[in-house]
Short mmCIF file of C-alpha atoms and ligand atoms in Angstrom, two decimals:
data_model
loop_
_atom_site.label_atom_id
_atom_site.label_comp_id
_atom_site.label_asym_id
_atom_site.label_seq_id
_atom_site.Cartn_x
_atom_site.Cartn_y
_atom_site.Cartn_z
CA MET A 1 14.95 -1.42 26.99
CA LYS A 2 11.47 -1.85 27.04
CA THR A 3 11.15 1.23 24.88
CA ILE A 4 11.93 1.28 21.49
CA ILE A 5 13.07 4.65 20.54
CA GLU A 6 12.45 6.27 17.07
CA PRO A 7 15.98 5.74 15.94
CA PHE A 8 16.57 8.93 14.45
CA LYS A 9 17.45 12.70 15.54
CA ILE A 10 15.03 15.76 13.75
CA LYS A 11 17.03 17.96 12.63
CA MET A 12 14.63 19.85 10.13
CA VAL A 13 10.83 20.90 11.36
CA GLU A 14 7.40 21.51 9.57
CA PRO A 15 5.22 23.56 11.45
CA ILE A 16 1.69 21.92 11.60
CA LYS A 17 -1.04 24.41 11.93
CA MET A 18 -3.49 23.80 14.57
CA THR A 19 -7.54 24.21 13.41
CA THR A 20 -10.48 24.04 15.59
CA PRO A 21 -13.80 21.92 14.86
CA GLU A 22 -15.95 24.18 13.91
CA HIS A 23 -13.62 25.66 11.40
CA ARG A 24 -12.94 21.90 9.83
CA ARG A 25 -16.49 21.60 9.71
CA ASP A 26 -16.66 24.61 6.73
CA ILE A 27 -13.74 22.66 5.28
CA LEU A 28 -15.48 19.28 5.54
CA ARG A 29 -18.07 21.02 3.62
CA LYS A 30 -16.34 22.27 1.07
CA ALA A 31 -14.50 19.43 0.30
CA GLY A 32 -17.59 17.48 -0.34
CA TYR A 33 -16.66 15.20 2.30
CA ASN A 34 -13.56 13.42 0.35
CA LEU A 35 -10.94 13.72 2.43
CA PHE A 36 -8.39 13.36 -0.60
CA LEU A 37 -9.53 16.98 -1.78
CA ILE A 38 -8.85 18.67 1.55
CA HIS A 39 -5.38 20.74 1.40
CA SER A 40 -2.76 19.52 3.12
CA GLU A 41 -2.28 22.89 5.44
CA GLU A 42 -5.47 22.02 6.89
CA VAL A 43 -4.57 18.26 8.39
CA LEU A 44 -3.61 18.06 11.51
CA ILE A 45 -1.73 14.49 11.30
CA ASP A 46 -1.56 12.76 7.56
CA LEU A 47 -2.34 9.62 7.81
CA LEU A 48 -3.99 9.07 4.18
CA THR A 49 -1.04 7.32 3.23
CA ASP A 50 2.60 6.28 3.56
CA SER A 51 3.75 6.52 0.47
CA GLY A 52 5.52 8.70 -0.99
CA THR A 53 5.03 10.45 2.96
CA ALA A 54 8.58 9.63 4.69
CA ALA A 55 11.32 11.94 5.67
CA MET A 56 14.22 11.64 3.63
CA SER A 57 17.54 11.04 5.85
CA ALA A 58 20.19 13.40 5.75
CA GLU A 59 22.37 10.52 3.96
CA GLN A 60 19.60 10.93 1.23
CA TRP A 61 19.31 14.21 0.94
CA ALA A 62 23.21 13.99 -0.04
CA GLY A 63 22.76 11.30 -2.40
CA MET A 64 20.53 14.19 -3.97
CA MET A 65 22.73 16.48 -4.56
CA ARG A 66 25.60 13.42 -5.91
CA GLY A 67 22.45 13.28 -8.63
CA ASP A 68 23.83 13.02 -12.37
CA GLU A 69 20.92 14.18 -14.13
CA ALA A 70 22.87 12.71 -17.69
CA TYR A 71 20.19 12.22 -20.32
CA ALA A 72 21.11 8.87 -20.82
CA CYS A 73 23.53 5.96 -18.92
CA SER A 74 23.83 8.25 -15.78
CA GLN A 75 25.60 7.47 -12.73
CA SER A 76 22.98 7.30 -10.20
CA PHE A 77 21.14 4.96 -12.70
CA TYR A 78 24.15 2.35 -12.47
CA ARG A 79 23.91 3.05 -8.26
CA PHE A 80 20.28 2.73 -8.42
CA PHE A 81 20.64 -0.88 -9.90
CA ASP A 82 23.25 -2.34 -8.45
CA THR A 83 21.54 -1.31 -5.18
CA VAL A 84 17.98 -3.18 -6.63
CA HIS A 85 19.92 -5.88 -8.09
CA ASP A 86 21.42 -6.23 -4.65
CA ILE A 87 18.09 -6.69 -3.08
CA PHE A 88 16.08 -8.06 -5.22
CA GLY A 89 17.84 -10.00 -7.49
CA PHE A 90 16.58 -9.85 -10.79
CA LYS A 91 17.80 -9.10 -14.30
CA HIS A 92 16.56 -6.47 -15.64
CA VAL A 93 15.54 -3.11 -13.51
CA ILE A 94 13.16 -0.76 -15.40
CA PRO A 95 12.67 2.96 -13.60
CA THR A 96 9.42 4.37 -13.56
CA HIS A 97 7.96 7.76 -11.96
CA GLN A 98 5.99 5.26 -9.62
CA GLY A 99 4.31 2.22 -9.13
CA ARG A 100 1.39 2.76 -11.47
CA ALA A 101 3.58 3.38 -14.25
CA ALA A 102 5.50 -0.19 -13.90
CA GLU A 103 2.05 -2.19 -13.61
CA ARG A 104 0.82 0.46 -16.65
CA ILE A 105 3.63 -0.64 -18.51
CA LEU A 106 3.68 -4.87 -17.13
CA PHE A 107 -0.03 -5.33 -17.53
CA SER A 108 -0.04 -3.46 -21.09
CA ILE A 109 2.19 -5.87 -22.88
CA MET A 110 1.09 -9.74 -20.59
CA CYS A 111 -2.47 -8.98 -20.87
CA LYS A 112 -5.07 -8.84 -22.81
CA LYS A 113 -8.68 -8.84 -23.25
CA GLY A 114 -10.37 -12.03 -21.46
CA ASP A 115 -7.34 -12.47 -19.25
CA LEU A 116 -7.12 -13.17 -15.35
CA VAL A 117 -4.54 -11.86 -13.08
CA PRO A 118 -4.80 -13.65 -9.54
CA ASN A 119 -3.33 -12.06 -6.98
CA ASN A 120 -3.52 -12.30 -3.09
CA THR A 121 -5.50 -9.24 -3.01
CA HIS A 122 -4.40 -6.29 -5.53
CA PHE A 123 -4.68 -2.92 -4.80
CA ASP A 124 -6.55 -0.43 -6.66
CA THR A 125 -4.43 1.17 -9.17
CA THR A 126 -3.06 -2.85 -10.28
CA ARG A 127 -7.25 -3.95 -10.15
CA ALA A 128 -8.00 -0.51 -12.70
CA ASN A 129 -4.87 -1.12 -14.57
CA ILE A 130 -5.48 -5.18 -14.97
CA GLU A 131 -9.50 -4.29 -16.12
CA PHE A 132 -7.94 -0.91 -17.94
CA CYS A 133 -6.19 -3.34 -20.98
CA GLY A 134 -9.80 -6.05 -20.51
CA ALA A 135 -8.35 -8.74 -18.29
CA LYS A 136 -10.14 -9.60 -15.19
CA ALA A 137 -8.51 -8.92 -11.51
CA VAL A 138 -8.88 -11.38 -9.47
CA ASP A 139 -8.44 -11.48 -5.72
CA LEU A 140 -7.82 -15.21 -4.02
CA PRO A 141 -7.30 -14.34 -0.14
CA ILE A 142 -7.28 -16.20 2.92
CA SER A 143 -10.81 -16.61 4.50
CA GLU A 144 -9.26 -15.58 7.76
CA ALA A 145 -8.58 -11.74 5.84
CA LEU A 146 -12.30 -11.25 5.49
CA GLN A 147 -12.19 -11.53 9.45
CA PRO A 148 -10.97 -8.80 10.70
CA GLY A 149 -10.88 -9.64 14.39
CA THR A 150 -9.61 -12.98 13.54
CA TYR A 151 -6.05 -12.97 14.40
CA HIS A 152 -3.77 -15.26 11.14
CA PRO A 153 0.25 -14.53 11.49
CA PHE A 154 0.39 -14.07 7.98
CA LYS A 155 -2.89 -13.14 7.17
CA GLY A 156 -1.83 -11.62 3.83
CA ASN A 157 -1.34 -15.51 2.55
CA MET A 158 -3.03 -16.01 -1.10
CA ASP A 159 -5.71 -19.40 -1.62
CA THR A 160 -3.30 -21.60 -3.00
CA GLN A 161 -6.49 -24.22 -3.15
CA ALA A 162 -8.68 -21.49 -4.70
CA LEU A 163 -5.54 -20.48 -7.29
CA ASN A 164 -5.26 -24.58 -8.06
CA HIS A 165 -8.87 -24.05 -8.57
CA LEU A 166 -8.87 -21.16 -10.93
CA ILE A 167 -6.43 -22.28 -13.10
CA LYS A 168 -8.10 -25.80 -13.44
CA ARG A 169 -10.77 -23.93 -14.49
CA VAL A 170 -9.85 -20.82 -16.98
CA GLY A 171 -6.40 -22.57 -18.13
CA PRO A 172 -3.50 -21.59 -17.69
CA GLU A 173 -3.53 -19.72 -21.34
CA HIS A 174 -5.51 -17.25 -19.93
CA ILE A 175 -3.43 -16.32 -17.12
CA PRO A 176 -0.44 -14.04 -18.13
CA LEU A 177 0.64 -13.81 -14.70
CA ALA A 178 0.25 -14.56 -11.22
CA MET A 179 1.04 -11.16 -8.48
CA ILE A 180 1.42 -11.30 -4.94
CA THR A 181 1.38 -8.16 -2.94
CA VAL A 182 3.93 -8.43 0.17
CA THR A 183 2.85 -6.93 2.47
CA ASN A 184 -1.41 -7.00 1.29
CA ASN A 185 -2.45 -3.60 1.53
CA SER A 186 -5.97 -3.98 0.41
CA GLU A 187 -6.66 -6.66 3.46
CA GLY A 188 -5.03 -4.41 5.92
CA GLY A 189 -1.10 -4.31 5.38
CA GLN A 190 -0.85 -8.01 6.54
CA PRO A 191 2.03 -9.62 5.83
CA VAL A 192 2.91 -12.88 3.53
CA SER A 193 5.01 -15.77 4.64
CA MET A 194 7.75 -17.31 2.84
CA ALA A 195 5.98 -20.53 3.17
CA ASN A 196 3.01 -19.44 0.80
CA ILE A 197 5.14 -17.44 -1.55
CA ARG A 198 7.26 -20.82 -2.10
CA GLU A 199 3.84 -22.91 -2.29
CA VAL A 200 2.31 -20.29 -5.38
CA GLU A 201 5.46 -20.86 -6.82
CA GLU A 202 5.16 -24.64 -6.98
CA ILE A 203 1.57 -24.17 -8.46
CA LEU A 204 2.71 -21.66 -10.95
CA ARG A 205 5.86 -23.94 -12.14
CA PRO A 206 4.33 -26.85 -14.50
CA THR A 207 2.08 -24.33 -15.63
CA ARG A 208 4.57 -21.66 -16.45
CA ILE A 209 2.42 -19.12 -15.24
CA PRO A 210 5.56 -16.21 -14.18
CA LEU A 211 4.84 -14.78 -10.19
CA TYR A 212 5.06 -11.45 -9.75
CA LEU A 213 5.46 -9.81 -6.71
CA ASP A 214 4.03 -6.46 -6.22
CA ALA A 215 6.95 -5.65 -3.70
CA CYS A 216 5.83 -1.82 -2.32
CA ARG A 217 6.63 -3.29 1.04
CA PHE A 218 8.63 -5.89 0.99
CA ALA A 219 10.69 -4.73 4.04
CA GLU A 220 8.04 -4.98 6.20
CA ASN A 221 7.06 -7.97 4.98
CA ALA A 222 10.40 -9.64 5.40
CA TYR A 223 10.60 -7.96 8.76
CA PHE A 224 7.45 -9.37 10.27
CA ILE A 225 8.95 -13.38 8.81
CA LYS A 226 11.94 -12.55 10.36
CA LEU A 227 9.84 -12.43 14.10
CA ARG A 228 6.49 -14.87 12.94
CA GLU A 229 8.28 -17.81 10.94
CA GLU A 230 9.50 -20.28 12.33
CA GLY A 231 13.85 -20.64 10.40
CA TYR A 232 13.97 -16.96 10.09
CA ALA A 233 15.11 -15.57 13.64
CA ASN A 234 18.44 -15.59 12.66
CA LYS A 235 19.09 -14.82 8.88
CA SER A 236 18.93 -11.30 8.62
CA VAL A 237 15.66 -9.07 6.20
CA LYS A 238 18.08 -8.53 3.65
CA GLU A 239 18.95 -12.49 3.14
CA ILE A 240 14.73 -12.73 4.19
CA ALA A 241 14.18 -10.78 1.19
CA GLN A 242 16.47 -11.78 -1.60
CA LYS A 243 14.62 -15.63 -0.71
CA MET A 244 11.28 -13.71 -1.09
CA PHE A 245 12.14 -12.22 -4.70
CA SER A 246 14.44 -15.88 -5.75
CA TYR A 247 10.50 -17.23 -6.22
CA ALA A 248 9.40 -14.58 -8.39
CA GLN A 249 9.68 -14.01 -11.78
CA GLY A 250 9.82 -10.46 -11.57
CA CYS A 251 8.32 -8.03 -9.14
CA THR A 252 6.51 -3.88 -9.41
CA MET A 253 7.47 -1.38 -6.97
CA SER A 254 6.70 0.93 -5.58
CA ALA A 255 9.21 3.30 -4.13
CA LYS A 256 7.39 5.73 -2.31
CA LYS A 257 6.68 2.96 0.49
CA ASP A 258 9.97 0.87 1.23
CA GLY A 259 12.19 2.83 -1.11
CA LEU A 260 11.81 5.81 1.72
CA ALA A 261 11.59 8.01 -1.15
CA ASN A 262 9.16 10.96 -2.14
CA ILE A 263 8.97 9.29 -5.53
CA GLY A 264 10.16 6.79 -7.90
CA GLY A 265 9.41 2.73 -8.79
CA PHE A 266 10.33 0.21 -11.16
CA LEU A 267 9.72 -3.00 -12.38
CA CYS A 268 11.96 -5.53 -12.79
CA THR A 269 11.37 -9.06 -14.79
CA ASN A 270 14.30 -11.61 -15.55
CA ASP A 271 13.30 -12.05 -19.05
CA ASP A 272 15.38 -10.97 -21.59
CA LYS A 273 12.21 -10.38 -24.85
CA LEU A 274 9.69 -8.60 -22.01
CA ALA A 275 12.65 -6.56 -20.57
CA GLU A 276 12.64 -4.85 -24.11
CA GLN A 277 9.31 -4.56 -24.95
CA GLU A 278 8.90 -3.26 -21.50
CA ARG A 279 11.68 -0.59 -21.82
CA ASN A 280 10.31 0.69 -25.71
CA LEU A 281 6.92 1.15 -24.29
CA LEU A 282 9.14 2.69 -21.32
CA ILE A 283 10.57 5.27 -23.96
CA LEU A 284 6.72 6.06 -25.12
CA THR A 285 5.50 6.79 -21.60
CA GLU A 286 7.99 7.46 -19.14
CA GLY A 287 12.09 8.38 -20.54
CA PHE A 288 14.92 6.92 -21.39
CA PRO A 289 15.63 3.60 -19.97
CA THR A 290 18.63 4.79 -17.32
CA TYR A 291 15.92 7.39 -15.86
CA GLY A 292 12.20 6.35 -16.67
CA GLY A 293 10.24 8.58 -15.10
CA MET A 294 12.76 10.18 -12.45
CA ALA A 295 15.19 12.84 -11.83
CA GLY A 296 19.30 11.48 -11.09
CA ARG A 297 18.79 12.79 -7.59
CA ASP A 298 15.49 11.04 -7.40
CA LEU A 299 17.46 7.31 -8.49
CA GLU A 300 20.01 8.66 -5.64
CA ALA A 301 17.67 8.84 -2.33
CA ILE A 302 15.97 5.65 -3.65
CA SER A 303 19.50 4.15 -3.53
CA VAL A 304 19.81 5.04 -0.18
CA GLY A 305 16.58 4.36 0.62
CA LEU A 306 16.02 0.98 -0.18
CA LYS A 307 19.36 -0.18 2.12
CA GLU A 308 18.27 2.00 5.02
CA VAL A 309 14.93 1.00 4.97
CA LEU A 310 16.11 -2.59 5.62
CA HIS A 311 17.87 -1.90 9.19
CA GLU A 312 16.58 -3.72 11.85
CA ASP A 313 16.23 -1.15 14.42
CA TYR A 314 14.38 1.03 12.02
CA LEU A 315 11.94 -1.61 11.24
CA GLU A 316 11.74 -2.51 14.76
CA TYR A 317 10.66 0.99 15.59
CA ARG A 318 8.70 1.07 13.28
CA ILE A 319 6.42 -2.32 13.45
CA ALA A 320 5.92 -1.31 17.40
CA SER A 321 5.20 2.23 16.17
CA VAL A 322 2.07 0.58 14.11
CA LYS A 323 1.44 -2.20 16.59
CA TYR A 324 1.22 1.14 20.03
CA LEU A 325 -1.21 2.71 18.28
CA GLY A 326 -3.23 -0.32 16.54
CA GLU A 327 -3.42 -1.62 20.59
CA LYS A 328 -4.14 1.34 22.28
CA ILE A 329 -7.11 1.91 20.34
CA ALA A 330 -8.49 -1.92 20.13
CA ARG A 331 -8.00 -1.97 24.16
CA GLU A 332 -10.85 0.40 24.43
CA GLY A 333 -12.75 -1.10 21.98
CA VAL A 334 -12.47 0.11 18.54
CA PRO A 335 -12.61 -2.90 16.31
CA ILE A 336 -9.48 -3.23 14.52
CA VAL A 337 -8.27 -5.49 11.45
CA GLN A 338 -6.16 -7.63 13.77
CA PRO A 339 -3.51 -8.26 14.28
CA PRO A 340 -2.32 -4.33 13.69
CA GLY A 341 -0.21 -4.49 9.99
CA GLY A 342 3.03 -3.69 8.88
CA HIS A 343 1.99 0.52 7.60
CA ALA A 344 -1.38 1.48 9.53
CA VAL A 345 -3.51 0.47 11.15
CA TYR A 346 -7.42 -0.70 10.23
CA ILE A 347 -10.32 0.07 11.95
CA ASP A 348 -13.59 -2.34 11.12
CA ALA A 349 -15.83 0.30 10.96
CA ARG A 350 -18.95 -1.88 9.38
CA ALA A 351 -18.10 -3.12 13.89
CA MET A 352 -17.60 -0.24 15.05
CA LEU A 353 -20.97 1.44 12.88
CA PRO A 354 -23.58 -1.20 12.43
CA GLN A 355 -26.55 1.56 12.01
CA ILE A 356 -24.55 2.58 8.80
CA PRO A 357 -25.67 -0.25 5.98
CA PRO A 358 -22.48 -0.44 3.89
CA LEU A 359 -23.82 1.63 0.75
CA LYS A 360 -24.45 4.39 3.11
CA TYR A 361 -20.25 3.99 3.18
CA PRO A 362 -19.64 3.56 7.44
CA GLY A 363 -15.89 3.95 6.64
CA GLN A 364 -16.46 7.22 4.81
CA ALA A 365 -18.47 8.55 7.99
CA LEU A 366 -15.96 7.26 10.26
CA ALA A 367 -12.60 9.24 8.10
CA ALA A 368 -15.16 12.36 8.20
CA GLU A 369 -15.54 12.64 11.41
CA LEU A 370 -11.91 11.58 12.64
CA TYR A 371 -11.32 14.82 10.84
CA LEU A 372 -13.76 16.72 11.99
CA GLU A 373 -12.79 15.76 15.72
CA GLY A 374 -8.88 16.17 15.62
CA GLY A 375 -8.02 16.84 12.24
CA ILE A 376 -6.72 13.54 11.15
CA ARG A 377 -6.93 12.09 7.58
CA SER A 378 -7.10 8.64 6.92
CA VAL A 379 -8.75 7.36 4.11
CA GLU A 380 -12.06 4.76 3.44
CA ILE A 381 -11.14 1.39 2.04
CA GLY A 382 -14.39 -0.43 1.53
CA SER A 383 -17.12 0.42 -0.91
CA VAL A 384 -16.27 4.22 -1.63
CA MET A 385 -13.03 2.48 -3.37
CA PHE A 386 -13.83 -1.57 -3.90
CA ALA A 387 -17.62 -1.76 -4.75
CA GLN A 388 -18.14 -3.29 -8.08
CA LYS A 389 -21.38 -2.79 -9.61
CA ASP A 390 -23.21 -5.94 -10.84
CA PRO A 391 -23.46 -6.88 -14.57
CA LYS A 392 -26.82 -7.73 -14.51
CA THR A 393 -28.40 -5.57 -12.40
CA GLY A 394 -26.51 -2.57 -12.64
CA ARG A 395 -26.52 -2.15 -8.84
CA GLU A 396 -23.12 -1.66 -6.78
CA VAL A 397 -22.16 -4.74 -4.72
CA PRO A 398 -20.86 -3.97 -1.72
CA ALA A 399 -16.66 -4.28 -0.61
CA PRO A 400 -16.16 -7.11 1.40
CA MET A 401 -15.50 -5.30 4.11
CA GLU A 402 -15.17 -1.42 5.42
CA LEU A 403 -12.51 -0.23 7.03
CA VAL A 404 -10.66 3.07 7.65
CA ARG A 405 -7.03 2.74 7.13
CA LEU A 406 -4.79 5.08 9.58
CA ALA A 407 -1.69 4.55 7.00
CA ILE A 408 1.55 5.57 9.47
CA PRO A 409 4.15 8.16 7.15
CA ARG A 410 7.39 6.30 7.70
CA ARG A 411 9.92 8.54 10.06
CA VAL A 412 7.88 11.45 10.28
CA TYR A 413 5.85 11.47 13.38
CA THR A 414 5.84 10.99 16.91
CA GLN A 415 4.99 9.17 19.91
CA SER A 416 2.95 12.11 20.75
CA HIS A 417 1.46 12.33 17.84
CA MET A 418 0.13 8.91 17.97
CA ASP A 419 -1.02 9.81 21.69
CA TYR A 420 -2.93 12.31 20.37
CA VAL A 421 -4.95 10.35 17.37
CA VAL A 422 -5.99 7.87 19.99
CA GLU A 423 -7.49 10.73 21.97
CA THR A 424 -8.98 11.31 18.77
CA ILE A 425 -10.14 7.93 17.96
CA LEU A 426 -11.71 7.36 20.95
CA GLN A 427 -13.81 10.43 21.48
CA VAL A 428 -15.00 9.82 17.83
CA HIS A 429 -15.52 6.10 19.21
CA GLN A 430 -17.77 7.54 22.33
CA ARG A 431 -20.32 8.83 20.27
CA ARG A 432 -19.90 6.62 17.30
CA GLN A 433 -24.11 5.56 17.66
CA MET A 434 -24.63 9.55 16.40
CA ILE A 435 -22.70 8.68 13.29
CA ARG A 436 -24.40 8.63 10.42
CA GLY A 437 -23.69 7.36 6.72
CA MET A 438 -22.94 9.10 3.17
CA LYS A 439 -24.53 9.24 -0.08
CA ILE A 440 -22.39 10.34 -3.05
CA ILE A 441 -23.72 13.06 -5.50
CA TYR A 442 -20.39 13.12 -7.77
CA GLU A 443 -18.35 9.82 -9.07
CA ALA A 444 -15.79 9.50 -11.92
CA PRO A 445 -15.93 6.18 -13.92
CA PHE A 446 -12.52 4.92 -12.51
CA LEU A 447 -10.94 4.68 -9.10
CA ARG A 448 -13.93 7.57 -7.62
CA HIS A 449 -12.52 7.43 -4.19
CA PHE A 450 -10.32 10.03 -5.28
CA THR A 451 -12.99 12.82 -6.42
CA ALA A 452 -16.08 11.58 -5.11
CA ARG A 453 -18.30 13.93 -3.79
CA PHE A 454 -20.15 13.25 -0.74
CA GLU A 455 -23.40 14.10 1.59
CA PRO A 456 -23.96 13.22 4.73
CA GLU A 457 -27.73 11.30 4.76
CA GLU A 458 -30.29 13.01 6.34
C1 PLP B 501 0.00 -2.25 -2.83
C2 PLP B 501 0.78 -1.53 -4.05
N1 PLP B 501 -0.12 -1.80 -4.84
C3 PLP B 501 0.63 -1.10 -6.31
C4 PLP B 501 0.99 0.70 -5.77
C5 PLP B 501 0.59 1.90 -7.06
O1 PLP B 501 2.05 2.81 -5.97
P1 PLP B 501 2.01 3.82 -6.62
O2 PLP B 501 1.06 4.89 -5.75
O3 PLP B 501 3.97 4.47 -6.17
O4 PLP B 501 1.88 4.37 -8.12
C6 PLP B 501 0.59 1.22 -3.93
C7 PLP B 501 0.30 2.42 -3.28
O5 PLP B 501 -0.36 2.87 -2.45
C8 PLP B 501 0.16 -0.26 -3.48
O6 PLP B 501 -0.27 0.39 -1.83
#
């Protein structure tokens, strides 16, 4: 069959409140043009994030009812542990309330001032947690990752030559760990090949720098390997995932993505000593080691979710629906990061709005227009999120790309919702020359994109 259907039936619905452009104009102004600050009931199609927004299955809800809420050593923890251990293969599994809690624990134990942590591309919370410890987060994407229109089957790969140079330049003693983010969210949700993971591990092995995977979207990455990398077509997605993890000494995981859960995460390691330190810190800031920051019912939802996310009919539909949106808008001339990634379509706002300079935030301006036009909530991934301050001049240096991410929640929207999104984007695209830039009128010292307030340029 040519038509790939949503491989689920809908048993419970959540109404969408219809709003008009006039109403949305007022809401935008009140929210300081920051879509994070808009109440969700005022959003028609919420593509802000794929994180924690999945619809859970009947089996997951059944698991929630089974949740064992014992403070210590609950049955739910052991079911969770068995599932994670089976797929990820690591010796120690430390539950946390979400991915960034795993990051904070990992980096505050492993990193100190002056250290460097390379990654294909750090996600914003990863970068912030590393830099909060006084270490430096270094991005080593391949050059194709910075060319939105260029096709590469594994655009999320790490530049291994650059990794070699970095290790030689600063010395392995200043690199407490290296990471690979699968899929590479900040560079367009692009996958990393097995060959690249293997090569990175081979570079690191003699230096004894441990490799960690930022595993949020491990199943989507594994499915891309199955589709695109030679030698994996006949392997199951679970086998591919297990192989990916076999090259690493640990991982951080936000179960809000490929855990198909609304909250949760974990930290894994094979290192006994490190695990002990991590558990001690966990007790201080998250909770007892068998629940971390989660309730027993959350552990159950994740155990079921991690199994369901590996179903190939689910992954086929998932990747096809993201591709459907990407290809439909690209065909009409909207510049996007090619090929569409695993969890999101990224519009290249710099190419679409060349009249707006990077530090007038074309991505933010485009995201505001998409909301105004159709009530769609997206997110800027560009200079609002990633601009750096030049240490000498104190001036802002723009991010390498100005993207707007349309992240697709898992199992939430249907094809007609996607058709509505396409129509909205094409309408904004038609009047793109009229769109003006933005200026920031308030910003916080860290992760400013969450709370910044903007005004349109005159
Ligand atoms: C690649 C990546 N790493 C880490 C995180 C942080 O996870 P959490 O939001 O659960 O703290 C995210 C969240 O979006 C992510 O996409």
